[in-house]
């Protein structure tokens, strides 16, 4: 049994991760810590586990095998480094850290202390992504020329996101660094290494201090272009992933997949019959790595390049220029 500590209920997905952990046969939530003691005590009472007000006491506890990190993003580096140094396995909400340098420091600590690190990048385990990757690898759309991905919701308009999600110091940004992570990490996988980024991190609602509507153009080393979109001010916007190649196109909307290709017998739009089954979730992969030494499909490269694009996009917007990735 993997005994874990939930570190903060700050992020909106903390409750989801707690639920997934409780439903996993080999994970047990043993303790709660939160930088907001009142919130942590309430959550601990709800889950029927102890609340520990001092993080150091949680990390020193030899009965705790791992931690699930949902603190403000600004605390990730400090908390994750401390967990690694106390030999705790780490599952974290995205992004891992604000800068590439901070990510590399975390990777070094994780390697030195021989612990498992997992970042929640769940769409890399979904069937529609797996099909897109498979079709691309098999050459069904020829050479990739463009990729577009949009992930957006109405959280700022309908006011269901917590107010602190618009705190630039805590979050490091707004829509792009949070919801925009999904288009970034999916496109990184499908299009490969990036060489330059041009971004606009726009604030549509004047009372917010972070971007609520963002678009990023990514130039990839392959020659392909990426158009990545995210928003907190879009009602009814579907998730969209589009791949355009020299021999075909893949269109994904929510979980619906269709392809048109010169490599198929019929060049009309078709619904693929060979969509792979989803693979284990990030948390399932994390548990398997801890218990059995299994190699996760979500890698430190995925984690690093997510931050790399975010960091370059922020710089592009602030300096009003195209940023070359070195």
CSV table of C-alpha atoms in Angstrom, one decimal:
chain,number,residue,atom,x,y,z
A,1,UNK,CA,0.0,0.0,0.0
A,2,UNK,CA,1.3,3.5,-0.9
A,3,UNK,CA,0.5,5.9,1.9
A,4,UNK,CA,0.3,9.4,0.7
A,5,UNK,CA,-0.2,12.9,2.0
A,6,UNK,CA,-2.4,15.4,0.2
A,7,UNK,CA,-0.5,18.7,0.2
A,8,UNK,CA,-3.0,21.4,-0.1
A,9,UNK,CA,-6.6,21.8,-1.5
A,10,UNK,CA,-5.6,25.0,-3.3
A,11,UNK,CA,-5.9,23.8,-6.9
A,12,UNK,CA,-9.4,23.1,-8.3
A,13,UNK,CA,-8.3,19.5,-9.2
A,14,UNK,CA,-7.2,18.6,-5.7
A,15,UNK,CA,-10.6,17.0,-4.9
A,16,UNK,CA,-10.3,15.0,-8.2
A,17,UNK,CA,-6.9,13.7,-7.3
A,18,UNK,CA,-8.0,12.8,-3.8
A,19,UNK,CA,-11.0,10.9,-5.3
A,20,UNK,CA,-8.7,9.0,-7.7
A,21,UNK,CA,-6.3,8.2,-4.9
A,22,UNK,CA,-9.1,6.8,-2.7
A,23,UNK,CA,-10.4,4.7,-5.6
A,24,UNK,CA,-7.0,3.2,-6.4
A,25,UNK,CA,-6.6,-0.1,-4.6
A,26,UNK,CA,-3.0,0.5,-3.8
A,27,UNK,CA,-3.1,4.1,-2.6
A,28,UNK,CA,-4.2,5.3,0.9
A,29,UNK,CA,-4.5,8.9,1.9
A,30,UNK,CA,-3.0,9.1,5.4
A,31,UNK,CA,-2.8,12.8,6.2
A,32,UNK,CA,-3.6,16.3,5.0
A,33,UNK,CA,-1.4,19.4,5.0
A,34,UNK,CA,-2.5,22.8,3.7
A,35,UNK,CA,-0.9,26.2,3.7
A,36,UNK,CA,-4.4,27.4,4.7
A,37,UNK,CA,-4.9,25.6,8.1
A,38,UNK,CA,-8.7,26.1,8.2
A,39,UNK,CA,-9.1,24.7,4.7
A,40,UNK,CA,-6.9,21.8,5.5
A,41,UNK,CA,-8.6,20.9,8.8
A,42,UNK,CA,-12.0,21.0,7.1
A,43,UNK,CA,-10.8,18.8,4.3
A,44,UNK,CA,-9.2,16.3,6.7
A,45,UNK,CA,-12.4,16.1,8.6
A,46,UNK,CA,-14.3,15.5,5.4
A,47,UNK,CA,-11.9,12.7,4.4
A,48,UNK,CA,-11.7,11.2,7.9
A,49,UNK,CA,-7.9,11.5,8.1
A,50,UNK,CA,-5.6,13.6,10.4
A,51,UNK,CA,-4.6,17.2,9.6
A,52,UNK,CA,-0.9,18.1,10.2
A,53,UNK,CA,-0.2,21.8,10.3
A,54,UNK,CA,3.5,21.5,9.7
A,55,UNK,CA,4.8,20.3,6.4
A,56,UNK,CA,8.1,19.3,7.9
A,57,UNK,CA,6.3,16.8,10.1
A,58,UNK,CA,4.5,15.3,7.2
A,59,UNK,CA,7.8,14.9,5.2
A,60,UNK,CA,9.7,13.5,8.2
A,61,UNK,CA,7.0,10.8,8.8
A,62,UNK,CA,8.5,7.5,7.8
A,63,UNK,CA,5.0,6.0,7.2
A,64,UNK,CA,4.3,8.4,4.3
A,65,UNK,CA,5.5,7.1,1.0
A,66,UNK,CA,4.5,9.9,-1.3
A,67,UNK,CA,2.8,13.3,-1.7
A,68,UNK,CA,0.2,14.7,-4.0
A,69,UNK,CA,0.9,18.3,-4.6
A,70,UNK,CA,-1.9,20.8,-5.2
A,71,UNK,CA,-0.3,23.9,-3.6
A,72,UNK,CA,-0.2,27.3,-5.3
A,73,UNK,CA,2.1,26.9,-8.3
A,74,UNK,CA,4.5,29.4,-6.8
A,75,UNK,CA,5.1,26.9,-4.0
A,76,UNK,CA,5.8,23.9,-6.2
A,77,UNK,CA,9.5,24.2,-6.4
A,78,UNK,CA,10.0,24.6,-2.6
A,79,UNK,CA,7.5,21.8,-1.7
A,80,UNK,CA,8.6,19.3,-4.3
A,81,UNK,CA,12.3,19.8,-3.5
A,82,UNK,CA,11.6,19.3,0.2
A,83,UNK,CA,9.5,16.1,-0.6
A,84,UNK,CA,12.3,14.7,-2.8
A,85,UNK,CA,14.9,15.4,-0.1
A,86,UNK,CA,12.8,13.5,2.3
A,87,UNK,CA,12.6,10.5,-0.1
A,88,UNK,CA,8.9,10.9,-0.9
A,89,UNK,CA,7.5,10.0,-4.2
A,90,UNK,CA,5.8,13.0,-5.9
A,91,UNK,CA,2.6,13.5,-7.9
A,92,UNK,CA,2.0,17.1,-8.9
A,93,UNK,CA,-0.6,19.3,-10.6
A,94,UNK,CA,0.8,21.1,-13.7
A,95,UNK,CA,2.9,23.0,-14.3
A,96,UNK,CA,5.9,21.6,-12.5
A,97,UNK,CA,7.6,25.0,-12.0
A,98,UNK,CA,7.7,28.4,-13.5
A,99,UNK,CA,11.1,28.1,-15.2
A,100,UNK,CA,13.2,25.5,-17.1
A,101,UNK,CA,16.0,26.1,-14.6
A,102,UNK,CA,13.6,25.3,-11.7
A,103,UNK,CA,12.4,22.1,-13.4
A,104,UNK,CA,16.0,21.0,-13.9
A,105,UNK,CA,16.7,21.5,-10.2
A,106,UNK,CA,13.7,19.4,-9.3
A,107,UNK,CA,14.8,16.6,-11.7
A,108,UNK,CA,18.2,16.6,-10.1
A,109,UNK,CA,16.8,16.2,-6.6
A,110,UNK,CA,14.4,13.5,-7.8
A,111,UNK,CA,17.2,11.5,-9.4
A,112,UNK,CA,19.6,12.0,-6.4
A,113,UNK,CA,17.0,10.7,-4.0
A,114,UNK,CA,15.6,7.9,-6.2
A,115,UNK,CA,12.0,8.9,-6.1
A,116,UNK,CA,9.2,8.8,-8.6
A,117,UNK,CA,8.0,12.1,-10.0
A,118,UNK,CA,4.7,12.4,-12.0
A,119,UNK,CA,3.0,15.4,-13.4
A,120,UNK,CA,-0.7,15.3,-14.2
A,121,UNK,CA,-0.8,15.5,-18.0
A,122,UNK,CA,-3.9,13.4,-18.4
A,123,UNK,CA,-4.7,13.9,-22.1
A,124,UNK,CA,-1.5,12.1,-23.0
A,125,UNK,CA,-3.3,8.9,-21.9
A,126,UNK,CA,-6.5,9.5,-23.8
A,127,UNK,CA,-7.6,7.4,-26.8
A,128,UNK,CA,-7.9,10.4,-29.2
A,129,UNK,CA,-4.3,11.5,-28.6
A,130,UNK,CA,-3.1,7.9,-28.9
A,131,UNK,CA,-4.8,7.7,-32.3
A,132,UNK,CA,-3.4,11.0,-33.5
A,133,UNK,CA,0.1,9.9,-32.5
A,134,UNK,CA,-0.4,6.5,-34.2
A,135,UNK,CA,-1.7,7.9,-37.4
A,136,UNK,CA,1.0,10.5,-37.5
A,137,UNK,CA,3.7,7.9,-36.9
A,138,UNK,CA,2.2,5.6,-39.6
A,139,UNK,CA,2.4,8.5,-42.1
A,140,UNK,CA,-1.4,8.6,-42.7
A,141,UNK,CA,-1.4,12.4,-43.0
A,142,UNK,CA,2.1,12.6,-44.5
A,143,UNK,CA,4.4,15.2,-43.1
A,144,UNK,CA,2.8,17.4,-40.4
A,145,UNK,CA,2.6,21.0,-41.6
A,146,UNK,CA,0.3,22.5,-39.0
A,147,UNK,CA,-1.2,21.7,-35.6
A,148,UNK,CA,-4.0,23.5,-33.8
A,149,UNK,CA,-5.2,22.8,-30.4
A,150,UNK,CA,-7.8,24.7,-28.3
A,151,UNK,CA,-8.9,24.1,-24.7
A,152,UNK,CA,-11.1,26.7,-23.2
A,153,UNK,CA,-14.0,27.3,-20.8
A,154,UNK,CA,-16.1,30.0,-19.2
A,155,UNK,CA,-14.7,29.9,-15.7
A,156,UNK,CA,-14.0,33.7,-15.4
A,157,UNK,CA,-17.3,34.7,-17.0
A,158,UNK,CA,-19.5,32.3,-15.0
A,159,UNK,CA,-17.3,32.9,-11.9
A,160,UNK,CA,-16.8,29.3,-10.9
A,161,UNK,CA,-13.0,29.5,-10.7
A,162,UNK,CA,-11.7,30.6,-7.2
A,163,UNK,CA,-10.6,34.2,-7.0
A,164,UNK,CA,-7.0,33.2,-6.2
A,165,UNK,CA,-6.8,31.6,-9.7
A,166,UNK,CA,-6.3,35.2,-10.9
A,167,UNK,CA,-3.5,35.9,-8.5
A,168,UNK,CA,-0.4,36.4,-10.7
A,169,UNK,CA,2.1,35.8,-7.9
A,170,UNK,CA,0.5,32.5,-6.8
A,171,UNK,CA,-0.3,31.2,-10.3
A,172,UNK,CA,2.5,32.7,-12.4
A,173,UNK,CA,-0.1,33.6,-15.0
A,174,UNK,CA,-3.7,32.9,-15.9
A,175,UNK,CA,-5.4,30.8,-18.6
A,176,UNK,CA,-2.3,29.8,-20.5
A,177,UNK,CA,-0.2,28.4,-17.6
A,178,UNK,CA,-3.2,26.5,-16.3
A,179,UNK,CA,-5.8,25.4,-19.0
A,180,UNK,CA,-3.4,26.1,-21.8
A,181,UNK,CA,-1.1,23.4,-20.6
A,182,UNK,CA,-3.2,20.8,-22.4
A,183,UNK,CA,-2.7,22.3,-25.9
A,184,UNK,CA,1.0,22.8,-25.1
A,185,UNK,CA,1.9,19.3,-24.0
A,186,UNK,CA,-0.2,17.6,-26.6
A,187,UNK,CA,1.4,19.7,-29.4
A,188,UNK,CA,4.9,19.2,-28.0
A,189,UNK,CA,4.4,15.4,-28.3
A,190,UNK,CA,2.9,15.5,-31.7
A,191,UNK,CA,5.0,18.2,-33.4
A,192,UNK,CA,8.3,17.7,-31.7
A,193,UNK,CA,10.9,20.2,-30.4
A,194,UNK,CA,10.0,23.9,-30.7
A,195,UNK,CA,12.4,26.5,-32.0
A,196,UNK,CA,10.5,29.8,-31.5
A,197,UNK,CA,7.4,31.1,-29.8
A,198,UNK,CA,5.2,34.2,-30.4
A,199,UNK,CA,2.4,34.8,-28.0
A,200,UNK,CA,-0.4,37.2,-26.8
A,201,UNK,CA,-1.6,36.7,-23.3
A,202,UNK,CA,-4.7,38.9,-23.4
A,203,UNK,CA,-6.8,40.1,-20.5
A,204,UNK,CA,-10.4,40.4,-21.7
A,205,UNK,CA,-12.0,41.1,-18.3
A,206,UNK,CA,-10.4,44.3,-17.1
A,207,UNK,CA,-10.6,43.5,-13.4
A,208,UNK,CA,-8.4,40.5,-13.7
A,209,UNK,CA,-4.6,40.7,-13.2
A,210,UNK,CA,-3.8,37.7,-15.4
A,211,UNK,CA,-4.5,36.5,-19.0
A,212,UNK,CA,-7.9,35.1,-19.5
A,213,UNK,CA,-7.7,34.7,-23.3
A,214,UNK,CA,-4.4,33.6,-24.9
A,215,UNK,CA,-3.0,32.4,-28.3
A,216,UNK,CA,0.5,31.1,-29.0
A,217,UNK,CA,2.2,30.4,-32.4
A,218,UNK,CA,4.9,27.8,-32.1
A,219,UNK,CA,7.5,27.2,-34.8
A,220,UNK,CA,8.8,23.6,-34.6
A,221,UNK,CA,12.2,22.4,-35.7
A,222,UNK,CA,10.4,20.1,-38.2
A,223,UNK,CA,9.0,23.2,-40.0
A,224,UNK,CA,5.5,22.7,-38.8
A,225,UNK,CA,3.5,25.5,-37.2
A,226,UNK,CA,1.4,25.2,-34.1
A,227,UNK,CA,-1.5,27.4,-33.1
A,228,UNK,CA,-2.4,27.0,-29.4
A,229,UNK,CA,-5.5,28.6,-27.9
A,230,UNK,CA,-7.0,28.8,-24.4
A,231,UNK,CA,-9.5,30.9,-22.6
A,232,UNK,CA,-11.3,31.4,-19.3
A,233,UNK,CA,-14.0,33.5,-21.2
A,234,UNK,CA,-15.4,31.1,-23.8
A,235,UNK,CA,-18.8,29.6,-23.2
A,236,UNK,CA,-19.5,26.3,-24.9
A,237,UNK,CA,-16.1,26.0,-26.5
A,238,UNK,CA,-15.3,22.4,-27.4
A,239,UNK,CA,-11.8,20.9,-27.0
A,240,UNK,CA,-10.3,20.8,-30.5
A,241,UNK,CA,-7.1,19.1,-31.8
A,242,UNK,CA,-6.4,19.4,-35.5
A,243,UNK,CA,-3.5,17.9,-37.4
A,244,UNK,CA,-2.8,19.0,-41.0
A,245,UNK,CA,-0.3,17.2,-43.2
A,246,UNK,CA,0.8,16.9,-46.8
A,247,UNK,CA,-1.4,13.8,-47.2
A,248,UNK,CA,-4.3,14.3,-44.9
A,249,UNK,CA,-6.0,15.8,-41.9
A,250,UNK,CA,-7.1,14.6,-38.5
A,251,UNK,CA,-9.9,16.5,-36.7
A,252,UNK,CA,-10.7,15.8,-33.1
A,253,UNK,CA,-13.5,17.6,-31.2
A,254,UNK,CA,-14.0,16.6,-27.6
A,255,UNK,CA,-13.6,12.8,-28.0
A,256,UNK,CA,-14.9,12.6,-31.6
A,257,UNK,CA,-12.2,11.6,-34.1
A,258,UNK,CA,-12.2,11.8,-37.9
A,259,UNK,CA,-9.6,11.5,-40.6
A,260,UNK,CA,-9.2,12.3,-44.3
A,261,UNK,CA,-6.2,10.9,-46.0
A,262,UNK,CA,-4.8,10.1,-49.5
A,263,UNK,CA,-3.3,7.0,-47.9
A,264,UNK,CA,-6.7,5.4,-47.2
A,265,UNK,CA,-8.9,3.7,-49.7
A,266,UNK,CA,-11.6,6.3,-49.4
A,267,UNK,CA,-10.5,9.9,-49.3
A,268,UNK,CA,-13.7,11.1,-47.8
A,269,UNK,CA,-14.0,11.9,-44.0
A,270,UNK,CA,-13.9,8.7,-42.0
A,271,UNK,CA,-14.3,7.7,-38.4
A,272,UNK,CA,-11.3,5.4,-37.6
A,273,UNK,CA,-12.0,1.9,-36.5
A,274,UNK,CA,-8.6,1.4,-34.9
A,275,UNK,CA,-8.6,3.9,-32.1
A,276,UNK,CA,-6.4,2.5,-29.3
A,277,UNK,CA,-7.8,2.0,-25.8
A,278,UNK,CA,-6.7,4.6,-23.3
A,279,UNK,CA,-3.6,3.8,-21.3
A,280,UNK,CA,-3.3,4.0,-17.5
A,281,UNK,CA,-3.9,7.5,-16.0
A,282,UNK,CA,-0.9,9.5,-14.7
A,283,UNK,CA,-1.8,8.5,-11.1
A,284,UNK,CA,-2.0,4.8,-12.1
A,285,UNK,CA,1.3,5.1,-13.9
A,286,UNK,CA,2.8,6.8,-10.8
A,287,UNK,CA,1.6,4.0,-8.5
A,288,UNK,CA,2.9,1.3,-10.9
A,289,UNK,CA,6.3,3.0,-11.1
A,290,UNK,CA,6.5,3.1,-7.3
A,291,UNK,CA,5.4,-0.5,-6.7
A,292,UNK,CA,6.8,-2.3,-9.7
A,293,UNK,CA,9.5,0.0,-11.3
A,294,UNK,CA,7.3,0.4,-14.4
A,295,UNK,CA,8.5,3.1,-16.8
A,296,UNK,CA,5.8,5.9,-17.1
A,297,UNK,CA,4.9,7.1,-20.6
A,298,UNK,CA,4.7,10.7,-19.2
A,299,UNK,CA,8.4,11.8,-18.9
A,300,UNK,CA,10.5,14.6,-17.5
A,301,UNK,CA,10.8,15.8,-21.1
A,302,UNK,CA,7.1,16.3,-21.3
A,303,UNK,CA,7.3,18.2,-18.0
A,304,UNK,CA,10.2,20.4,-19.0
A,305,UNK,CA,8.9,21.3,-22.5
A,306,UNK,CA,5.6,22.3,-21.0
A,307,UNK,CA,7.4,24.9,-18.8
A,308,UNK,CA,9.7,25.8,-21.7
A,309,UNK,CA,6.8,26.9,-23.9
A,310,UNK,CA,5.1,28.7,-21.1
A,311,UNK,CA,8.2,30.6,-20.2
A,312,UNK,CA,8.9,31.6,-23.8
A,313,UNK,CA,5.2,32.6,-24.3
A,314,UNK,CA,5.4,34.9,-21.2
A,315,UNK,CA,8.6,36.5,-22.5
A,316,UNK,CA,7.1,36.9,-26.0
A,317,UNK,CA,4.1,38.7,-24.6
A,318,UNK,CA,6.0,40.9,-22.1
A,319,UNK,CA,8.7,41.9,-24.7
A,320,UNK,CA,6.3,42.0,-27.6
A,321,UNK,CA,8.5,39.9,-29.8
A,322,UNK,CA,9.2,36.4,-31.2
A,323,UNK,CA,11.3,34.4,-28.7
A,324,UNK,CA,13.8,31.8,-30.0
A,325,UNK,CA,14.2,28.7,-27.8
A,326,UNK,CA,17.8,27.9,-27.2
